[in-house]
mmCIF file of C-alpha atoms in Angstrom:
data_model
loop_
_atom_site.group_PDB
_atom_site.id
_atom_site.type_symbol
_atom_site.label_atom_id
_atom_site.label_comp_id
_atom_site.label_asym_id
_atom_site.label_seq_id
_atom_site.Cartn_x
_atom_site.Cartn_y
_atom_site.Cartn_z
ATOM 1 C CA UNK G 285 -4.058 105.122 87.369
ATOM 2 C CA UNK G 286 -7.733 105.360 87.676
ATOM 3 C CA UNK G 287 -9.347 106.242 84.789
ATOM 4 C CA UNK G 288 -13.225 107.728 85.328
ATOM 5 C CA UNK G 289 -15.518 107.349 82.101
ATOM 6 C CA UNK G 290 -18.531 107.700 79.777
ATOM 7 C CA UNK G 291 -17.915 105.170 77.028
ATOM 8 C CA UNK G 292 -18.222 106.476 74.225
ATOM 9 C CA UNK G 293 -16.224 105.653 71.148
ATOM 10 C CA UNK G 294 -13.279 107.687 72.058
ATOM 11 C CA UNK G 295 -13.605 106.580 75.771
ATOM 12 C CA UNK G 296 -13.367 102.638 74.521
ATOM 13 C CA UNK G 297 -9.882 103.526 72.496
ATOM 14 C CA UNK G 298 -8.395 105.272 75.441
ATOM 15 C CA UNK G 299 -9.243 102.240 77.777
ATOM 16 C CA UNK G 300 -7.811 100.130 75.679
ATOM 17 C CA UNK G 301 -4.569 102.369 75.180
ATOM 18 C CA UNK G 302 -4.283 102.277 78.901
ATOM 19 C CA UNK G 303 -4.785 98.768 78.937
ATOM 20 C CA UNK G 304 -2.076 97.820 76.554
ATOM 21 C CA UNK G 305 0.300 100.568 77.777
ATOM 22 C CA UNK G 306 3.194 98.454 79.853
ATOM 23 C CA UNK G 307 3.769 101.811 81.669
ATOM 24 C CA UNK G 308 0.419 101.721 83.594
ATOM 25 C CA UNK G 309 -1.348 99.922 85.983
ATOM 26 C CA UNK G 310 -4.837 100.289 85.635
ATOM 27 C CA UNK G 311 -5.989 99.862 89.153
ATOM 28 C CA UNK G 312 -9.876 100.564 88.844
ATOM 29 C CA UNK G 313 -12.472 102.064 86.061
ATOM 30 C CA UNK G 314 -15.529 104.087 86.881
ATOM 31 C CA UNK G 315 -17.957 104.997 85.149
ATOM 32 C CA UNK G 316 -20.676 108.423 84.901
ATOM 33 C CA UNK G 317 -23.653 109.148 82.537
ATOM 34 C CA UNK G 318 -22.345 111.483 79.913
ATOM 35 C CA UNK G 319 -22.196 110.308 76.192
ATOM 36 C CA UNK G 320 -24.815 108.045 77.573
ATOM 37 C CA UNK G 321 -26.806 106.541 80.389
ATOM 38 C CA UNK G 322 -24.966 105.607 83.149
ATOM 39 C CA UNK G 323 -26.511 102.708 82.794
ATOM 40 C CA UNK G 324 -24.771 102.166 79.062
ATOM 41 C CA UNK G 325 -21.843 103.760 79.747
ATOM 42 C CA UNK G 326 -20.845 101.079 82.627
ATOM 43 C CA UNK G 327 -22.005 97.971 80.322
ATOM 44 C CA UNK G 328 -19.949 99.374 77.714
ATOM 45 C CA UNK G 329 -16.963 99.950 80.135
ATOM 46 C CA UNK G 330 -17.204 96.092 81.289
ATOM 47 C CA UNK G 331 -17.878 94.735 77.095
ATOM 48 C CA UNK G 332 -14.263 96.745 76.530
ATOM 49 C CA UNK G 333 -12.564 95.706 79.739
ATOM 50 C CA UNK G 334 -13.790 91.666 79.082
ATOM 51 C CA UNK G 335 -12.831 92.002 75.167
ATOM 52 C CA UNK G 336 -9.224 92.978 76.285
ATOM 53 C CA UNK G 337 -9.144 89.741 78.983
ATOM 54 C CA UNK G 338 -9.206 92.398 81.903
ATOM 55 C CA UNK G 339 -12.004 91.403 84.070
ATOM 56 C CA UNK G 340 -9.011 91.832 87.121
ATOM 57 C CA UNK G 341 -9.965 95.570 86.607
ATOM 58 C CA UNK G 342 -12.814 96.749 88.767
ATOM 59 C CA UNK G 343 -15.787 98.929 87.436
ATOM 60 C CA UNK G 344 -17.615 101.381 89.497
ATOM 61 C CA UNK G 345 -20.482 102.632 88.601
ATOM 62 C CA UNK G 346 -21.127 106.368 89.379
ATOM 63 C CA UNK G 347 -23.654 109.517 88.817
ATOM 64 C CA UNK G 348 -26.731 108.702 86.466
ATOM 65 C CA UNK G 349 -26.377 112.550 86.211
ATOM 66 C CA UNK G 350 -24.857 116.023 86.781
ATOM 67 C CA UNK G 351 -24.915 117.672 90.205
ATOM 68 C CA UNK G 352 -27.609 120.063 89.034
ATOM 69 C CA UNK G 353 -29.937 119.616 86.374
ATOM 70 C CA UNK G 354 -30.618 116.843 83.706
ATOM 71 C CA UNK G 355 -28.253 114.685 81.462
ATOM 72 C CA UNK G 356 -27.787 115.983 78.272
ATOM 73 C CA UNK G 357 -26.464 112.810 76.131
ATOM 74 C CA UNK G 358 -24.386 112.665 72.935
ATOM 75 C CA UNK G 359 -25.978 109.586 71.532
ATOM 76 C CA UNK G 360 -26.061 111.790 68.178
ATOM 77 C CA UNK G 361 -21.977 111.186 67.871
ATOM 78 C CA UNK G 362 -21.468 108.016 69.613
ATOM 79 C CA UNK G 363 -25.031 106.291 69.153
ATOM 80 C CA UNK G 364 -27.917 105.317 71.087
ATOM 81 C CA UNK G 365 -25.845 102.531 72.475
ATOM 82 C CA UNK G 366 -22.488 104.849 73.231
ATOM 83 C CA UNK G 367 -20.707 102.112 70.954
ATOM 84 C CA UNK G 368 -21.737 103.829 67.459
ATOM 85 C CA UNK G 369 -24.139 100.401 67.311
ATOM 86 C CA UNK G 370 -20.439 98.085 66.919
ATOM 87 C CA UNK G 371 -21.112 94.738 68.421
ATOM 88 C CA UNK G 372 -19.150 93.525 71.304
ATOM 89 C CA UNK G 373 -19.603 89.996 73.497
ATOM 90 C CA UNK G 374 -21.610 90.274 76.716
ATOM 91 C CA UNK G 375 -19.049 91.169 79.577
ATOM 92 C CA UNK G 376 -17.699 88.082 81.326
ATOM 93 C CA UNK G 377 -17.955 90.137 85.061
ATOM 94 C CA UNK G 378 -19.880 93.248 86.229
ATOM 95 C CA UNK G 379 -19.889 96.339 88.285
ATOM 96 C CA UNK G 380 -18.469 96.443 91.542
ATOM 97 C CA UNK G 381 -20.624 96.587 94.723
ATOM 98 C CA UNK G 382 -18.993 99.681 95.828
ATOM 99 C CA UNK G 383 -19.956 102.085 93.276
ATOM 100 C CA UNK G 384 -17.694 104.459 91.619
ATOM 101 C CA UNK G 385 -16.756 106.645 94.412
ATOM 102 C CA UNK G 386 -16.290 103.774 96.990
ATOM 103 C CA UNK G 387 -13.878 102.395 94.185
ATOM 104 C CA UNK G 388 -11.941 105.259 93.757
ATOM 105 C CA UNK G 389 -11.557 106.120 97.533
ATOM 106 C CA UNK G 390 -10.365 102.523 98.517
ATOM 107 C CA UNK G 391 -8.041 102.453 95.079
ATOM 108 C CA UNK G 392 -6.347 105.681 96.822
ATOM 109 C CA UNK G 393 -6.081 104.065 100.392
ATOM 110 C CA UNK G 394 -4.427 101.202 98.841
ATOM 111 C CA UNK G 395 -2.175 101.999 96.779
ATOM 112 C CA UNK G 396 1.810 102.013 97.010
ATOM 113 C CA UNK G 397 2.186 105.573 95.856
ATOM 114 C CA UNK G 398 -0.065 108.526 94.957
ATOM 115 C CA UNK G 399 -2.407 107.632 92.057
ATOM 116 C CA UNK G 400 -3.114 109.766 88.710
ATOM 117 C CA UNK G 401 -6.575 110.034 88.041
ATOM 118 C CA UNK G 402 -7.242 110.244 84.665
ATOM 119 C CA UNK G 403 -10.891 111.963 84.160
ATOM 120 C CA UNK G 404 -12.557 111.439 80.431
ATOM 121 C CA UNK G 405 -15.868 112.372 81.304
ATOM 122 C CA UNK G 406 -18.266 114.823 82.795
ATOM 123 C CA UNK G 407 -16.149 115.528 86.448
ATOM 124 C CA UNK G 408 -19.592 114.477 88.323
ATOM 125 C CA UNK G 409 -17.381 111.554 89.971
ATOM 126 C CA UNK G 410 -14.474 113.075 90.964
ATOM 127 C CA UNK G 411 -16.189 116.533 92.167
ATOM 128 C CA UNK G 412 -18.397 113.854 94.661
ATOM 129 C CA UNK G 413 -15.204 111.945 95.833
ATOM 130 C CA UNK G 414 -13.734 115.372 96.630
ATOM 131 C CA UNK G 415 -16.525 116.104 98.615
ATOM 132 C CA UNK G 416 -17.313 113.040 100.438
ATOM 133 C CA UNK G 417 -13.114 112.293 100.931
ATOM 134 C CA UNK G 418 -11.164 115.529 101.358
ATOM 135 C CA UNK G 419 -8.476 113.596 103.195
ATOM 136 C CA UNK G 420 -7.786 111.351 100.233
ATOM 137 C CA UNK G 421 -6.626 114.246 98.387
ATOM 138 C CA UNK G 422 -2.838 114.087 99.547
ATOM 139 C CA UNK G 423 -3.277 110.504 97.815
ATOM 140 C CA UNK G 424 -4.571 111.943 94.234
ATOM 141 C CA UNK G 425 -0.721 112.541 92.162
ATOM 142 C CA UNK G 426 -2.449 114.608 89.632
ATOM 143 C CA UNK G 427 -5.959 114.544 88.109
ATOM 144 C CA UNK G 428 -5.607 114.769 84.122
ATOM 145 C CA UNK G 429 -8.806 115.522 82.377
ATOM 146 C CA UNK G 430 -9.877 115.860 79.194
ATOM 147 C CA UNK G 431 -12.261 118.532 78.771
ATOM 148 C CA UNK G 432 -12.975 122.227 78.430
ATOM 149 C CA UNK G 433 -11.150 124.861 75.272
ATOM 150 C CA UNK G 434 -9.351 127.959 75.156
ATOM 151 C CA UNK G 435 -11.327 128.534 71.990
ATOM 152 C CA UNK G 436 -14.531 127.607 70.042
ATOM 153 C CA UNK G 437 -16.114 124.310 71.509
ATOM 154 C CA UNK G 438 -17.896 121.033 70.279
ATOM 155 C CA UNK G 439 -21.245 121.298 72.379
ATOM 156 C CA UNK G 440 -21.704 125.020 72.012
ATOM 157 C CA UNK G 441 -20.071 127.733 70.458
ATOM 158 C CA UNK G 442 -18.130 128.376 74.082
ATOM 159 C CA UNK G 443 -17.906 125.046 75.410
ATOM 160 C CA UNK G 444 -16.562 121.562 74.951
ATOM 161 C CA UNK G 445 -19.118 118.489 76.156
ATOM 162 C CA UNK G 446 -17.429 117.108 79.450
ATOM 163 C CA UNK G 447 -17.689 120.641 80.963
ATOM 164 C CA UNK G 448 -20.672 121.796 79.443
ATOM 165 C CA UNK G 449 -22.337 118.391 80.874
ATOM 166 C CA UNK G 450 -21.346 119.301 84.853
ATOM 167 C CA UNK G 451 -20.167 122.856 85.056
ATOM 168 C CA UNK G 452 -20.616 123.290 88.652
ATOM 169 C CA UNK G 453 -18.530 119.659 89.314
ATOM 170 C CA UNK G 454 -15.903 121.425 86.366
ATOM 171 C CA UNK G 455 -15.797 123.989 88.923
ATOM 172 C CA UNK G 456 -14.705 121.970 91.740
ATOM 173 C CA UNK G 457 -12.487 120.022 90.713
ATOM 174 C CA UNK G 458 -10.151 123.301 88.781
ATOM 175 C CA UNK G 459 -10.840 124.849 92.521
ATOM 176 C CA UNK G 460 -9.805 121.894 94.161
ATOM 177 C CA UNK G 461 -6.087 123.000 94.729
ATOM 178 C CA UNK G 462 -4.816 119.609 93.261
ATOM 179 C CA UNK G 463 -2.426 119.825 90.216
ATOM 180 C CA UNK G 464 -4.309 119.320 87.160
ATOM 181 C CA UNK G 465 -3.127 118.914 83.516
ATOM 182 C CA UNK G 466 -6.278 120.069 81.185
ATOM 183 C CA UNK G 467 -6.247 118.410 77.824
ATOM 184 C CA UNK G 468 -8.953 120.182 76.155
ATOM 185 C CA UNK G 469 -10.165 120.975 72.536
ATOM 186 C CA UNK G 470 -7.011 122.766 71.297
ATOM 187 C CA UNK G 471 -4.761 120.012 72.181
ATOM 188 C CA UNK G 472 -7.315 116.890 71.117
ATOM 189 C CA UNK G 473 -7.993 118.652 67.964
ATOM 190 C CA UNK G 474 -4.963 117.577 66.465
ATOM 191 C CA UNK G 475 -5.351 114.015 67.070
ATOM 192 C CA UNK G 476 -7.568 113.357 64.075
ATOM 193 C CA UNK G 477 -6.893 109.987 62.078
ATOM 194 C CA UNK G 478 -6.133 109.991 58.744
ATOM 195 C CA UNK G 479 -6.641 106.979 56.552
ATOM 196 C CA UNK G 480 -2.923 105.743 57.084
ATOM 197 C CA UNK G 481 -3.607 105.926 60.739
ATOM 198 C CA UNK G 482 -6.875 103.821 60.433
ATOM 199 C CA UNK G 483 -4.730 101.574 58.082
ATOM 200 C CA UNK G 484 -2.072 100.849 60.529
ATOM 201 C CA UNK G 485 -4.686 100.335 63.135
ATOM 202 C CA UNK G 486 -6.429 97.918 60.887
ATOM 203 C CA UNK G 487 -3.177 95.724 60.632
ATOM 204 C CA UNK G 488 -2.604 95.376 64.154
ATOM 205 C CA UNK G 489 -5.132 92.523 64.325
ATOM 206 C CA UNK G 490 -8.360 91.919 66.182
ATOM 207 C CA UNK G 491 -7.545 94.621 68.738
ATOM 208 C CA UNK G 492 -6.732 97.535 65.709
ATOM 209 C CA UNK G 493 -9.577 96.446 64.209
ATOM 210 C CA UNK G 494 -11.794 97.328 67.118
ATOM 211 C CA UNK G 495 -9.983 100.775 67.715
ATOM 212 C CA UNK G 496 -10.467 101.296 63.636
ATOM 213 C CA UNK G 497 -13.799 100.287 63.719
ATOM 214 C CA UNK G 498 -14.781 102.650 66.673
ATOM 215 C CA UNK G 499 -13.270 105.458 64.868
ATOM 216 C CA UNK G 500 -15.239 105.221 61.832
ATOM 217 C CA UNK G 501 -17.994 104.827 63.288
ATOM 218 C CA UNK G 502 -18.290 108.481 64.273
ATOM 219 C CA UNK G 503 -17.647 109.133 60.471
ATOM 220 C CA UNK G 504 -20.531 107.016 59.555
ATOM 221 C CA UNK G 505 -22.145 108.479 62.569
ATOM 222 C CA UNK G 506 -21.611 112.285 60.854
ATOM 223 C CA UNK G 507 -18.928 113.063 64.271
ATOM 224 C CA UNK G 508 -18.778 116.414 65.418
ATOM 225 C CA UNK G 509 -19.319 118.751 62.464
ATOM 226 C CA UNK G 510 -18.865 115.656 60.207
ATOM 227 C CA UNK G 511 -15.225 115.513 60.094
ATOM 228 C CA UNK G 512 -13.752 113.222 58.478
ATOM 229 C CA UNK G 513 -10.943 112.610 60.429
ATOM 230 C CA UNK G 514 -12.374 111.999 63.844
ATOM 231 C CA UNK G 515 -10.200 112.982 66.662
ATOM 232 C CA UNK G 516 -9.801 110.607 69.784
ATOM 233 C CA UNK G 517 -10.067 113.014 72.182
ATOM 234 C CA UNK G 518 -9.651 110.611 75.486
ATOM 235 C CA UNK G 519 -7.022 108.910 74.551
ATOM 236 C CA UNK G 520 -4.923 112.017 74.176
ATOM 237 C CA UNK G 521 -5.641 112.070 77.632
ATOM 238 C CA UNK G 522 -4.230 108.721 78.764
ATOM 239 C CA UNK G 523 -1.267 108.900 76.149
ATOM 240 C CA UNK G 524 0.111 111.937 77.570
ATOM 241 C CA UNK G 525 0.550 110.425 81.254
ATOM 242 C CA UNK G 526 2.772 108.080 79.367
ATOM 243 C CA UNK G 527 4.989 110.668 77.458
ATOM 244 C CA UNK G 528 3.692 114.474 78.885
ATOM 245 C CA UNK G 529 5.682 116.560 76.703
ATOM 246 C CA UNK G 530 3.586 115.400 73.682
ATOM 247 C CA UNK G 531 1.047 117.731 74.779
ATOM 248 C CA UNK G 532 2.395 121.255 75.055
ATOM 249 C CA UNK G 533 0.678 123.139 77.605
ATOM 250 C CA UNK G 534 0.970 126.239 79.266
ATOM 251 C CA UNK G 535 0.236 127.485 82.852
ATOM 252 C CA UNK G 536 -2.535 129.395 83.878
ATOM 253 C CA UNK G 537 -6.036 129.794 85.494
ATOM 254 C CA UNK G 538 -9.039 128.083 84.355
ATOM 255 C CA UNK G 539 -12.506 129.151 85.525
ATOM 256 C CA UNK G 540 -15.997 127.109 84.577
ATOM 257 C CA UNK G 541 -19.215 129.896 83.431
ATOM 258 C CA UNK G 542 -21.826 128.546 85.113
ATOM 259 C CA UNK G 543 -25.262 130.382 84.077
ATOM 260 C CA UNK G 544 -26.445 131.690 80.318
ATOM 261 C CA UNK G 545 -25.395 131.032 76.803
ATOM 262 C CA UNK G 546 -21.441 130.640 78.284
ATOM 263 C CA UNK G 547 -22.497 128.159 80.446
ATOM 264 C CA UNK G 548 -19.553 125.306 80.404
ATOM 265 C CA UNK G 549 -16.999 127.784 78.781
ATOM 266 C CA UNK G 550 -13.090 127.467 80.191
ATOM 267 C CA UNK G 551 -11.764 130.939 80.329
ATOM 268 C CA UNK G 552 -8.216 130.134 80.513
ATOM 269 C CA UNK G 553 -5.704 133.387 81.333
ATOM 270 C CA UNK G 554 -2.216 133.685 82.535
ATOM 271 C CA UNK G 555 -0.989 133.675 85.602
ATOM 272 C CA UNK G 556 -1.885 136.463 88.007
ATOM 273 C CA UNK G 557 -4.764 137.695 85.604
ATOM 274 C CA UNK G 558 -7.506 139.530 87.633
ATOM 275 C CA UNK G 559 -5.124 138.464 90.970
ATOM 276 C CA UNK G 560 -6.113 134.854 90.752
ATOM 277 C CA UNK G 561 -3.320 132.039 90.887
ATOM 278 C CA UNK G 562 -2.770 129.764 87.991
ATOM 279 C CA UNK G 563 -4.800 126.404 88.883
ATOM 280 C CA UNK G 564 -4.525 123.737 85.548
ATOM 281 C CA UNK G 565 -0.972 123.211 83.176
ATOM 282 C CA UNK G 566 -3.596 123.737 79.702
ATOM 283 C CA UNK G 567 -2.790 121.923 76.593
ATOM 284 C CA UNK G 568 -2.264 124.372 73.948
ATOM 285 C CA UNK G 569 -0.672 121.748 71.398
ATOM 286 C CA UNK G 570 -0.204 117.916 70.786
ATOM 287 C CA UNK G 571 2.733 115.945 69.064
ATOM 288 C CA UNK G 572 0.679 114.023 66.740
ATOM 289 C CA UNK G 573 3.463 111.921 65.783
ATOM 290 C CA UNK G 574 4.242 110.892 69.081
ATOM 291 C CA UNK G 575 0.671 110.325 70.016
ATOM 292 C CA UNK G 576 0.142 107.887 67.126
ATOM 293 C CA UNK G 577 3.652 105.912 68.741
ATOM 294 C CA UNK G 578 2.064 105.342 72.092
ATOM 295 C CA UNK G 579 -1.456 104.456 70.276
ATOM 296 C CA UNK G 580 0.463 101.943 67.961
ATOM 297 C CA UNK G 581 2.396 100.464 70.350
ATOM 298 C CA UNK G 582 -0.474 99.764 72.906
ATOM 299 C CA UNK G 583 -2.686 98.422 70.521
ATOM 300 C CA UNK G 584 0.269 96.040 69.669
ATOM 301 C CA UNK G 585 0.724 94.696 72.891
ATOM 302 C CA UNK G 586 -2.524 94.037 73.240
ATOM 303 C CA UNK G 587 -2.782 92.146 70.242
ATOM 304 C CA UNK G 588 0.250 90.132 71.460
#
């Protein structure tokens, strides 16, 4: 797996899922300006990585913005410091010389077997690898992002923040012809955490107690539309390459608006609508229960 990123409280719970998963191997994290800076987004990716003891994972660091027009942040959720203001240890390593997409393409070359990239961000990164590596794309298993709704979205009243940040890299990436699993709004929706979920994270010692504490600090932060049980969106993301029936999803074609109030909107349809082939598996559901498992047990095995 590579996992691309814009930590973000939901992006530093979904790093360390993947991190204490035994069924991945993390072979490189990059990192984009999204929630934040690019330039707080890859500190924050390198404080996570050397709190879990995994300074043997490289960190790229990527686009300090979209491929047209300026970064629009989401400091407002995840604070001015991407980390809702929690304190974490100054890294113990830093970025890797070769940036985020010179990471990613040399991850591909090397590796065994076909990699999963796992997307959590605005798709700035992996529309510019596409680009600048088209024969790498026979090494790419799968890219599995989270972003973009069938419905109503969290940025605007049609779209959901990682598209809405980089519609015109949204766009290249659904039209890239590689098999993509979109785990958007409808699906991430459903992975809000109640107090017994806190609770168990909470017990599962100084690793839980990070996770918990990142989760309520978009509560204390107001989250999106003050809920108060925050959903963590990414790690949806990363928990369903582990066990992919626990988000249900559906075939179809996904298209990215790219001008006026729509701008960022998925319009999802079935296949063969308008003559257009299906390009994305959507998530129209999530197995909450099952997605709380893989959490737990992660978390657990990080905490040793």
């Amino acid at each position: 797996m590579i996992l691309d990123v814009d930590p973000g409280l939901d992006d530093a719970v979904a790093i360390m899922l993947a991190c204490g998963a035994q069924e991945l191997d993390v072979r490189a994290v990059t990192t984009v300006a999204g929630n934040v800076s690019l330039e707080k987004t890859t500190a924050n990716a390198l404080k996570v990585l050397s709190f879990l003891g995994r300074g043997d994972v490289p960190v790229g660091a990527g686009a300090e913005g979209p491929l047209r027009g300026p970064l629009v942040a989401a400091e407002d959720v995840h604070g001015a410091d991407g980390l809702g203001g929690i304190p974490l240890p100054e890294p113990t390593f830093g970025p890797d010389g070769r940036g985020a997409v010179g990471l990613m393409a040399d991850a591909l070359r090397e590796a065994a077997e076909p990699v999963t990239l796992v997307a959590l961000a605005p798709l700035t990164n992996v529309a510019i690898l596409l680009r600048e590596h088209p024969e790498l794309k026979a090494r790419v298993a799968r890219i599995v992002l989270m972003g973009g709704s069938m419905g109503p979205g969290n940025v605007t009243p049609h779209a959901e923040f990682n598209v809405h940040a980089d519609p015109e890299a949204a766009r290249e990436v659904f039209e890239s012809g590689l098999p993509i699993t979109m785990v958007g709004l409808d699906a991430t929706r459903e992975s809000g955490v109640a107090p017994e979920e806190a609770a168990r994270m909470l017990s599962l010692g100084r690793m839980g107690e990070l996770a918990a504490r990142l989760v309520g600090a978009v509560v204390k932060g107001g989250g999106p539309s003050g809920l108060r049980t925050p959903p963590v969106h990414d790690a949806v993301a990363v928990a369903c390459v582990i066990e992919p029936g626990m988000v249900r999803t559906r075939r179809m074609r996904v298209d990215v608006e790219q001008e006026g109030e729509a701008r960022g909107r998925t319009v999802c349809g079935p296949r063969g609508v308008e003559g257009r082939a299906s390009n994305a598996d959507v998530g129209v559901g999530l197995d909450r229960g099952a997605f709380f498992r893989v959490l737990f047990r992660a978390l657990a095995r990080l905490a040793g």
